[in-house]
Short mmCIF file of C-alpha atoms in Angstrom, two decimals:
data_model
loop_
_atom_site.label_atom_id
_atom_site.label_comp_id
_atom_site.label_asym_id
_atom_site.label_seq_id
_atom_site.Cartn_x
_atom_site.Cartn_y
_atom_site.Cartn_z
CA UNK A 9 -29.47 6.64 -6.68
CA UNK A 10 -28.71 2.94 -6.42
CA UNK A 11 -31.09 0.71 -4.51
CA UNK A 12 -30.33 -0.62 -1.04
CA UNK A 13 -27.17 -2.62 -0.85
CA UNK A 14 -25.99 -5.14 1.72
CA UNK A 15 -23.91 -3.48 4.35
CA UNK A 16 -20.31 -3.99 3.92
CA UNK A 17 -18.61 -6.02 6.84
CA UNK A 18 -16.13 -3.84 8.61
CA UNK A 19 -12.49 -5.20 8.37
CA UNK A 20 -11.22 -6.39 11.75
CA UNK A 21 -8.63 -4.25 13.45
CA UNK A 22 -6.68 -7.40 14.47
CA UNK A 23 -3.78 -8.55 12.51
CA UNK A 24 -4.23 -12.06 10.85
CA UNK A 25 -2.11 -14.95 11.84
CA UNK A 26 0.36 -14.14 9.03
CA UNK A 27 1.17 -10.95 10.75
CA UNK A 28 0.06 -8.73 7.96
CA UNK A 29 -2.44 -5.66 8.14
CA UNK A 30 -4.18 -3.94 5.36
CA UNK A 31 -4.01 -0.21 4.94
CA UNK A 32 -6.96 1.29 6.52
CA UNK A 33 -8.93 3.86 4.35
CA UNK A 34 -11.23 6.46 5.71
CA UNK A 35 -12.98 9.23 3.75
CA UNK A 36 -13.82 12.62 5.23
CA UNK A 37 -16.22 14.75 3.39
CA UNK A 38 -16.09 18.54 4.11
CA UNK A 39 -19.21 20.96 3.64
CA UNK A 40 -19.57 23.27 0.85
CA UNK A 41 -17.71 26.51 1.33
CA UNK A 42 -19.52 29.88 1.45
CA UNK A 43 -17.72 30.86 -1.67
CA UNK A 44 -18.96 27.68 -3.37
CA UNK A 45 -22.58 28.36 -2.22
CA UNK A 46 -22.43 31.83 -3.58
CA UNK A 47 -21.39 30.41 -7.06
CA UNK A 48 -24.23 28.14 -6.90
CA UNK A 49 -22.19 24.95 -6.60
CA UNK A 50 -24.18 21.65 -5.99
CA UNK A 51 -23.03 18.79 -3.95
CA UNK A 52 -22.04 15.69 -5.92
CA UNK A 53 -21.05 13.55 -2.99
CA UNK A 54 -22.86 12.37 0.09
CA UNK A 55 -22.13 9.76 2.83
CA UNK A 56 -24.70 6.95 2.73
CA UNK A 57 -23.85 5.13 6.02
CA UNK A 58 -20.81 4.53 8.29
CA UNK A 59 -18.92 2.71 5.44
CA UNK A 60 -20.21 3.77 2.05
CA UNK A 61 -20.82 7.04 0.16
CA UNK A 62 -22.23 8.00 -3.12
CA UNK A 63 -20.80 10.24 -5.93
CA UNK A 64 -22.83 11.51 -8.76
CA UNK A 65 -20.78 11.12 -12.02
CA UNK A 66 -20.99 11.79 -15.68
CA UNK A 67 -23.40 13.93 -17.72
CA UNK A 68 -26.37 11.50 -16.84
CA UNK A 69 -25.96 12.21 -13.31
CA UNK A 70 -25.63 8.63 -12.26
CA UNK A 71 -24.64 7.79 -8.67
CA UNK A 72 -21.70 5.49 -7.97
CA UNK A 73 -21.14 3.88 -4.53
CA UNK A 74 -17.94 3.45 -2.78
CA UNK A 75 -17.14 1.48 0.34
CA UNK A 76 -14.37 2.15 2.89
CA UNK A 77 -13.42 1.36 6.45
CA UNK A 78 -15.33 4.46 7.55
CA UNK A 79 -16.98 7.31 5.92
CA UNK A 80 -17.42 10.52 7.75
CA UNK A 81 -20.05 13.10 6.73
CA UNK A 82 -19.71 16.82 6.50
CA UNK A 83 -21.10 17.42 10.01
CA UNK A 84 -18.55 15.45 11.83
CA UNK A 85 -16.54 17.55 14.25
CA UNK A 86 -12.64 17.35 14.77
CA UNK A 87 -13.23 15.34 17.97
CA UNK A 88 -15.55 12.99 16.20
CA UNK A 89 -13.09 12.37 13.33
CA UNK A 90 -10.41 11.59 15.87
CA UNK A 91 -12.71 9.13 17.60
CA UNK A 92 -14.09 7.48 14.53
CA UNK A 93 -11.22 7.39 12.00
CA UNK A 94 -9.09 4.56 13.77
CA UNK A 95 -6.13 6.97 14.84
CA UNK A 96 -6.48 5.82 18.38
CA UNK A 97 -5.74 2.24 17.42
CA UNK A 98 -2.59 3.22 15.68
CA UNK A 99 -1.52 5.45 18.60
CA UNK A 100 -1.98 2.47 21.09
CA UNK A 101 0.03 0.24 18.75
CA UNK A 102 2.82 2.91 18.61
CA UNK A 103 2.96 2.92 22.45
CA UNK A 104 3.44 -0.90 22.20
CA UNK A 105 6.36 -0.36 19.97
CA UNK A 106 4.90 -0.50 16.35
CA UNK A 107 5.46 2.19 13.73
CA UNK A 108 2.18 3.93 12.44
CA UNK A 109 1.38 6.39 9.79
CA UNK A 110 -1.68 8.70 9.40
CA UNK A 111 -1.73 10.21 5.90
CA UNK A 112 -4.15 12.89 4.55
CA UNK A 113 -4.73 12.72 0.91
CA UNK A 114 -6.75 14.71 -1.54
CA UNK A 115 -6.94 17.74 -3.80
CA UNK A 116 -6.08 21.28 -2.64
CA UNK A 117 -8.71 22.79 -0.48
CA UNK A 118 -10.35 19.60 0.61
CA UNK A 119 -9.55 19.82 4.31
CA UNK A 120 -6.27 17.86 4.77
CA UNK A 121 -4.32 20.38 6.71
CA UNK A 122 -7.40 21.16 8.88
CA UNK A 123 -7.81 17.33 9.66
CA UNK A 124 -4.19 16.73 10.56
CA UNK A 125 -3.07 20.00 12.01
CA UNK A 126 -6.23 21.90 12.84
CA UNK A 127 -5.70 25.76 13.26
CA UNK A 128 -2.34 25.44 15.06
CA UNK A 129 0.04 28.17 14.14
CA UNK A 130 -2.54 30.19 12.12
CA UNK A 131 -3.43 33.76 12.66
CA UNK A 132 -5.99 34.12 15.47
CA UNK A 133 -4.99 30.90 17.19
CA UNK A 134 -4.04 31.85 20.89
CA UNK A 135 -0.91 29.89 22.02
CA UNK A 136 -1.02 27.98 25.28
CA UNK A 137 0.19 29.73 28.49
CA UNK A 138 3.79 29.19 29.28
CA UNK A 139 4.36 25.94 31.26
CA UNK A 140 0.64 24.98 30.78
CA UNK A 141 -0.10 21.37 29.99
CA UNK A 142 -3.17 22.39 27.80
CA UNK A 143 -5.61 19.97 29.18
CA UNK A 144 -8.61 21.49 27.44
CA UNK A 145 -8.73 20.28 23.93
CA UNK A 146 -9.57 23.12 21.53
CA UNK A 147 -12.56 22.62 19.16
CA UNK A 148 -10.51 22.99 16.06
CA UNK A 149 -7.39 20.86 17.13
CA UNK A 150 -6.38 18.39 14.58
CA UNK A 151 -5.39 14.72 14.85
CA UNK A 152 -1.83 15.55 15.93
CA UNK A 153 -2.82 17.62 19.08
CA UNK A 154 -5.57 15.28 20.01
CA UNK A 155 -3.19 12.22 19.64
CA UNK A 156 -0.62 13.95 21.84
CA UNK A 157 -3.34 14.51 24.62
CA UNK A 158 -4.20 10.80 24.48
CA UNK A 159 -0.67 9.74 24.30
CA UNK A 160 0.41 11.53 27.59
CA UNK A 161 -2.89 10.57 29.38
CA UNK A 162 -2.26 6.92 28.40
CA UNK A 163 1.28 7.24 29.65
CA UNK A 164 0.41 8.76 32.94
CA UNK A 165 -2.41 6.63 33.63
CA UNK A 166 -0.85 3.35 32.46
CA UNK A 167 -1.08 1.19 35.50
CA UNK A 168 1.67 -1.02 34.23
CA UNK A 169 4.05 1.91 34.31
CA UNK A 170 4.35 1.53 38.07
CA UNK A 171 3.74 -2.19 38.53
CA UNK A 172 5.89 -3.32 35.63
CA UNK A 173 8.49 -0.53 35.86
CA UNK A 174 7.77 0.92 32.36
CA UNK A 175 9.38 4.30 31.54
CA UNK A 176 8.57 6.35 28.50
CA UNK A 177 10.33 9.17 26.42
CA UNK A 178 8.65 11.11 23.67
CA UNK A 179 10.31 13.24 21.14
CA UNK A 180 8.95 15.18 18.02
CA UNK A 181 10.34 16.00 14.76
CA UNK A 182 8.94 17.93 11.75
CA UNK A 183 9.89 17.62 8.09
CA UNK A 184 8.96 19.44 5.04
CA UNK A 185 9.41 18.19 1.44
CA UNK A 186 9.26 21.06 -1.10
CA UNK A 187 10.40 22.26 -4.52
CA UNK A 188 12.66 25.10 -4.21
CA UNK A 189 12.90 27.60 -7.29
CA UNK A 190 15.50 26.37 -9.73
CA UNK A 191 16.04 23.02 -7.85
CA UNK A 192 15.97 19.89 -10.08
CA UNK A 193 14.90 17.60 -7.28
CA UNK A 194 12.68 17.90 -4.07
CA UNK A 195 14.27 19.50 -1.15
CA UNK A 196 13.94 18.60 2.50
CA UNK A 197 13.74 21.07 5.31
CA UNK A 198 13.82 20.60 9.08
CA UNK A 199 10.93 22.79 10.14
CA UNK A 200 12.12 22.81 13.78
CA UNK A 201 15.62 23.78 12.64
CA UNK A 202 15.31 25.44 9.16
CA UNK A 203 18.84 26.85 9.35
CA UNK A 204 20.18 23.44 8.73
CA UNK A 205 19.40 23.85 5.03
CA UNK A 206 18.60 21.04 2.49
CA UNK A 207 18.78 17.71 4.38
CA UNK A 208 19.41 14.41 2.70
CA UNK A 209 17.50 11.08 2.40
CA UNK A 210 19.79 8.23 3.55
CA UNK A 211 19.07 4.41 3.38
CA UNK A 212 20.43 1.55 5.35
CA UNK A 213 19.26 -1.89 6.25
CA UNK A 214 18.51 -1.06 9.95
CA UNK A 215 16.41 2.10 9.45
CA UNK A 216 15.34 1.96 5.68
CA UNK A 217 14.86 5.46 4.25
CA UNK A 218 15.33 8.23 6.79
CA UNK A 219 16.26 11.91 6.87
CA UNK A 220 19.86 12.41 8.11
CA UNK A 221 20.62 15.18 10.70
CA UNK A 222 17.01 15.64 11.53
CA UNK A 223 16.52 17.36 14.96
CA UNK A 224 14.18 15.81 17.58
CA UNK A 225 12.83 17.77 20.42
CA UNK A 226 12.12 15.87 23.65
CA UNK A 227 8.41 16.38 24.77
CA UNK A 228 7.30 16.02 28.38
CA UNK A 229 3.68 16.96 27.87
CA UNK A 230 0.97 17.54 25.13
CA UNK A 231 1.80 21.30 25.39
CA UNK A 232 5.52 20.67 24.39
CA UNK A 233 4.04 18.74 21.30
CA UNK A 234 1.81 21.74 20.49
CA UNK A 235 4.79 24.11 20.74
CA UNK A 236 6.74 22.13 18.29
CA UNK A 237 3.83 21.96 16.09
CA UNK A 238 3.27 25.57 16.10
CA UNK A 239 6.96 26.36 15.46
CA UNK A 240 7.15 24.14 12.52
CA UNK A 241 3.91 25.36 10.94
CA UNK A 242 5.01 28.97 11.21
CA UNK A 243 8.07 27.93 9.04
CA UNK A 244 6.12 25.81 6.48
CA UNK A 245 5.58 27.11 2.95
CA UNK A 246 2.10 28.10 2.07
CA UNK A 247 0.76 30.16 -0.98
CA UNK A 248 -2.46 31.45 -2.48
CA UNK A 249 -4.00 29.82 -5.44
CA UNK A 250 -7.19 30.29 -7.11
CA UNK A 251 -8.48 27.12 -5.50
CA UNK A 252 -7.15 27.78 -1.99
CA UNK A 253 -5.83 30.97 -0.55
CA UNK A 254 -3.90 29.10 2.23
CA UNK A 255 -2.66 26.10 0.02
CA UNK A 256 0.09 23.99 1.43
CA UNK A 257 2.92 24.18 -1.05
CA UNK A 258 4.79 21.25 0.54
CA UNK A 259 4.35 17.75 2.03
CA UNK A 260 4.80 17.75 5.79
CA UNK A 261 5.58 14.91 8.15
CA UNK A 262 5.28 15.29 11.80
CA UNK A 263 6.64 12.28 13.84
CA UNK A 264 6.27 11.46 17.54
CA UNK A 265 8.84 8.80 18.72
CA UNK A 266 7.68 6.86 21.67
CA UNK A 267 10.49 4.97 23.41
CA UNK A 268 9.73 2.73 26.22
CA UNK A 269 11.72 0.43 28.56
CA UNK A 270 10.19 -2.33 30.79
CA UNK A 271 12.08 -3.81 33.75
CA UNK A 272 13.10 -7.51 32.88
CA UNK A 273 10.57 -10.13 33.73
CA UNK A 274 10.46 -13.98 33.63
CA UNK A 275 9.93 -14.08 29.95
CA UNK A 276 12.74 -11.69 28.93
CA UNK A 277 15.82 -13.56 27.70
CA UNK A 278 18.93 -12.99 29.76
CA UNK A 279 17.11 -10.99 32.36
CA UNK A 280 17.45 -7.85 30.36
CA UNK A 281 15.15 -4.84 30.23
CA UNK A 282 12.92 -4.67 27.08
CA UNK A 283 13.26 -1.61 25.04
CA UNK A 284 10.70 -0.74 22.36
CA UNK A 285 10.96 2.05 19.78
CA UNK A 286 7.40 3.07 18.50
CA UNK A 287 6.61 6.00 16.42
CA UNK A 288 3.54 7.50 14.68
CA UNK A 289 3.96 9.86 11.74
CA UNK A 290 1.26 12.32 10.63
CA UNK A 291 1.64 13.25 6.88
CA UNK A 292 -0.20 16.32 5.49
CA UNK A 293 0.32 15.88 1.70
CA UNK A 294 0.19 18.98 -0.53
CA UNK A 295 -2.90 18.94 -2.63
CA UNK A 296 -3.06 18.18 -6.32
CA UNK A 297 -4.63 20.79 -8.51
CA UNK A 298 -5.01 21.46 -12.24
CA UNK A 299 -2.92 24.44 -13.60
CA UNK A 300 -5.74 25.80 -15.61
CA UNK A 301 -7.89 26.04 -12.37
CA UNK A 302 -5.28 27.11 -10.09
CA UNK A 303 -4.21 29.86 -12.53
CA UNK A 304 -0.63 29.59 -11.30
CA UNK A 305 2.19 31.30 -13.12
CA UNK A 306 5.85 31.39 -13.10
CA UNK A 307 7.54 29.68 -9.99
CA UNK A 308 3.96 28.98 -8.59
CA UNK A 309 3.19 26.95 -11.75
CA UNK A 310 6.40 25.14 -11.50
CA UNK A 311 5.67 24.36 -7.94
CA UNK A 312 2.31 22.97 -8.70
CA UNK A 313 3.76 20.74 -11.44
CA UNK A 314 6.36 19.40 -8.92
CA UNK A 315 3.53 18.77 -6.32
CA UNK A 316 1.62 16.93 -8.93
CA UNK A 317 4.78 14.81 -10.06
CA UNK A 318 5.47 13.60 -6.47
CA UNK A 319 1.78 12.78 -5.98
CA UNK A 320 1.81 10.88 -9.34
CA UNK A 321 4.85 8.85 -7.99
CA UNK A 322 2.95 8.04 -4.94
CA UNK A 323 -0.03 6.92 -7.00
CA UNK A 324 2.24 4.66 -8.95
CA UNK A 325 3.46 3.02 -5.72
CA UNK A 326 -0.09 2.53 -4.48
CA UNK A 327 -1.28 1.26 -7.85
CA UNK A 328 1.46 -1.41 -8.11
CA UNK A 329 1.28 -2.55 -4.45
CA UNK A 330 -2.58 -2.84 -4.81
CA UNK A 331 -2.11 -5.30 -7.43
CA UNK A 332 -0.02 -7.68 -5.23
CA UNK A 333 3.21 -6.96 -7.16
CA UNK A 334 5.38 -6.74 -4.02
CA UNK A 335 7.94 -9.08 -5.59
CA UNK A 336 8.40 -6.83 -8.63
CA UNK A 337 10.33 -3.49 -8.62
CA UNK A 338 8.19 -0.82 -6.73
CA UNK A 339 9.36 2.70 -7.81
CA UNK A 340 9.93 4.04 -4.25
CA UNK A 341 13.04 5.88 -5.50
CA UNK A 342 11.09 7.97 -8.05
CA UNK A 343 10.37 10.61 -5.22
CA UNK A 344 11.74 11.56 -1.84
CA UNK A 345 8.19 11.41 -0.70
CA UNK A 346 7.73 7.76 -1.69
CA UNK A 347 11.17 6.91 -0.15
CA UNK A 348 10.14 8.32 3.15
CA UNK A 349 6.73 6.52 2.93
CA UNK A 350 8.21 3.06 1.94
CA UNK A 351 7.58 1.77 5.42
CA UNK A 352 4.00 2.85 5.25
CA UNK A 353 3.03 1.37 2.00
CA UNK A 354 4.00 -2.34 1.68
CA UNK A 355 6.62 -2.16 4.65
CA UNK A 356 6.58 -2.72 8.37
CA UNK A 357 4.20 -0.04 9.61
CA UNK A 358 0.41 0.28 10.29
CA UNK A 359 -1.22 2.81 7.97
CA UNK A 360 -4.25 4.92 8.09
CA UNK A 361 -5.13 6.84 4.85
CA UNK A 362 -7.61 9.66 5.32
CA UNK A 363 -8.96 10.85 2.04
CA UNK A 364 -10.42 14.28 2.18
CA UNK A 365 -12.77 15.29 -0.54
CA UNK A 366 -14.72 18.23 -1.66
CA UNK A 367 -18.50 17.79 -2.34
CA UNK A 368 -18.65 20.39 -5.08
CA UNK A 369 -19.72 19.12 -8.57
CA UNK A 370 -17.01 21.35 -10.12
CA UNK A 371 -14.36 19.01 -8.53
CA UNK A 372 -16.15 15.77 -9.13
CA UNK A 373 -13.16 14.47 -11.28
CA UNK A 374 -10.69 15.17 -8.51
CA UNK A 375 -12.88 13.55 -5.80
CA UNK A 376 -13.25 10.35 -7.97
CA UNK A 377 -9.50 10.23 -8.47
CA UNK A 378 -8.89 10.50 -4.80
CA UNK A 379 -11.52 7.85 -3.94
CA UNK A 380 -10.11 5.30 -6.49
CA UNK A 381 -6.78 5.71 -5.01
CA UNK A 382 -8.14 5.15 -1.50
CA UNK A 383 -9.82 1.87 -2.65
CA UNK A 384 -6.51 0.79 -4.14
CA UNK A 385 -4.70 1.43 -0.97
CA UNK A 386 -7.14 -0.88 0.86
CA UNK A 387 -5.72 -3.75 -1.07
CA UNK A 388 -2.15 -3.15 0.16
CA UNK A 389 -0.96 -5.40 3.02
CA UNK A 390 1.85 -4.31 5.31
CA UNK A 391 3.76 -6.55 7.90
CA UNK A 392 4.07 -4.55 11.00
CA UNK A 393 6.62 -5.54 13.54
CA UNK A 394 7.51 -4.50 17.04
CA UNK A 395 10.63 -2.25 16.91
CA UNK A 396 13.14 -3.65 19.35
CA UNK A 397 16.84 -3.04 19.87
CA UNK A 398 19.11 -5.47 17.76
CA UNK A 399 19.89 -8.05 20.52
CA UNK A 400 16.30 -8.29 21.66
CA UNK A 401 15.12 -8.50 18.01
CA UNK A 402 17.39 -11.43 17.57
CA UNK A 403 15.86 -13.16 20.61
CA UNK A 404 12.38 -12.24 19.28
CA UNK A 405 13.21 -13.75 15.96
CA UNK A 406 14.51 -16.94 17.37
CA UNK A 407 11.61 -17.35 19.56
CA UNK A 408 9.18 -16.70 16.54
CA UNK A 409 11.10 -19.32 14.46
CA UNK A 410 10.95 -21.84 17.31
CA UNK A 411 7.26 -21.34 17.65
CA UNK A 412 6.80 -21.88 13.88
CA UNK A 413 8.79 -25.02 13.97
CA UNK A 414 6.62 -26.21 16.75
CA UNK A 415 3.46 -25.54 14.92
CA UNK A 416 5.00 -27.37 11.83
CA UNK A 417 5.78 -30.25 13.94
CA UNK A 418 2.33 -30.45 15.52
CA UNK A 419 0.73 -30.43 12.11
CA UNK A 420 3.12 -33.18 10.92
CA UNK A 421 2.23 -35.33 13.99
CA UNK A 422 -1.57 -34.71 13.47
CA UNK A 423 -1.32 -35.93 9.88
CA UNK A 424 1.18 -38.81 10.19
CA UNK A 425 0.97 -39.74 13.82
CA UNK A 426 3.66 -39.68 16.56
CA UNK A 427 7.08 -40.33 15.45
CA UNK A 428 8.62 -43.87 16.40
CA UNK A 429 11.48 -43.76 18.83
#
């Protein structure tokens, strides 16, 4: 193993003065499965400290060190992952009107779905009682349900809600991107309204890329969010492969929209109430896998190829943006997945990338690929903005421009002295 190295300073969660924010990268290491232990698999990955981990590579068994914003060892519970990954910061920002994305990345069987969704909708998971608010968080609940709990606690306990006259409304949507047999391009399904058929991705200046005719379900409590999640998960496409008997065969995007309206105050232009439109999207990507190991055949093999192709398109976007090539053409249009993630990588949203990896030596190559992409993602800078309605956005932009001109004038005066009358 390499010798002791200086601890890597954690990146600040505050946005710098230029308004940009780097993609936050967190790695979660799952424990060896019982089937892997029975095969005699050895672990090739281990978490060294809170921000670094070691991976044994090559025939010589050399250890390579990686550093991230957070590294979560295999003994971390779902609750600890929620507390330590940084999801709470994104959720609080979404309540304030920002857009945020939590994306789980990694090979199939590495724990992505467990991290994002938990056991919701799976056989043996008991649903909440009708009308219940589900205050007791279940041990295996994923980031979505835990975020919903925190969201409604925050809304209910927000002192400003009474004093400042803030009202909130929350809605949920659930999208699936999959490859249908015989289809040339990716298909999009509304998991909360699957009868709607194949939906289309549209693009305009106001919203960027979005899924048209997507149903949004109003949610009054965390129990409502869980109900939407359960309904969607039961409609999602899964299939058994050699590498994972419950492999997700699609990319899933679960979005919570958080609209708020604050009564007009002294700072609001025109005495109008302030409306903000925050959202947080949880993305459970289908896992990459090698055909020779998955032993997929027929349509399942084509499905695997399509999943790998869309993940390759996402990898190209991450690689190009990580090199600071924002001014050049970024291939967002190569895939519907990258179109819908444009805001998250290089756009106006905050982004947390949770990379899930298997410790088994047999999957060392896949683990290294996942870690390399996570490191590249850390070099991507987004420019998060508060999402306001059009008129208030105009006032906000004018105030920002006025403040920038004032700073420029003050800098001029400091350098050349006061202007003569």
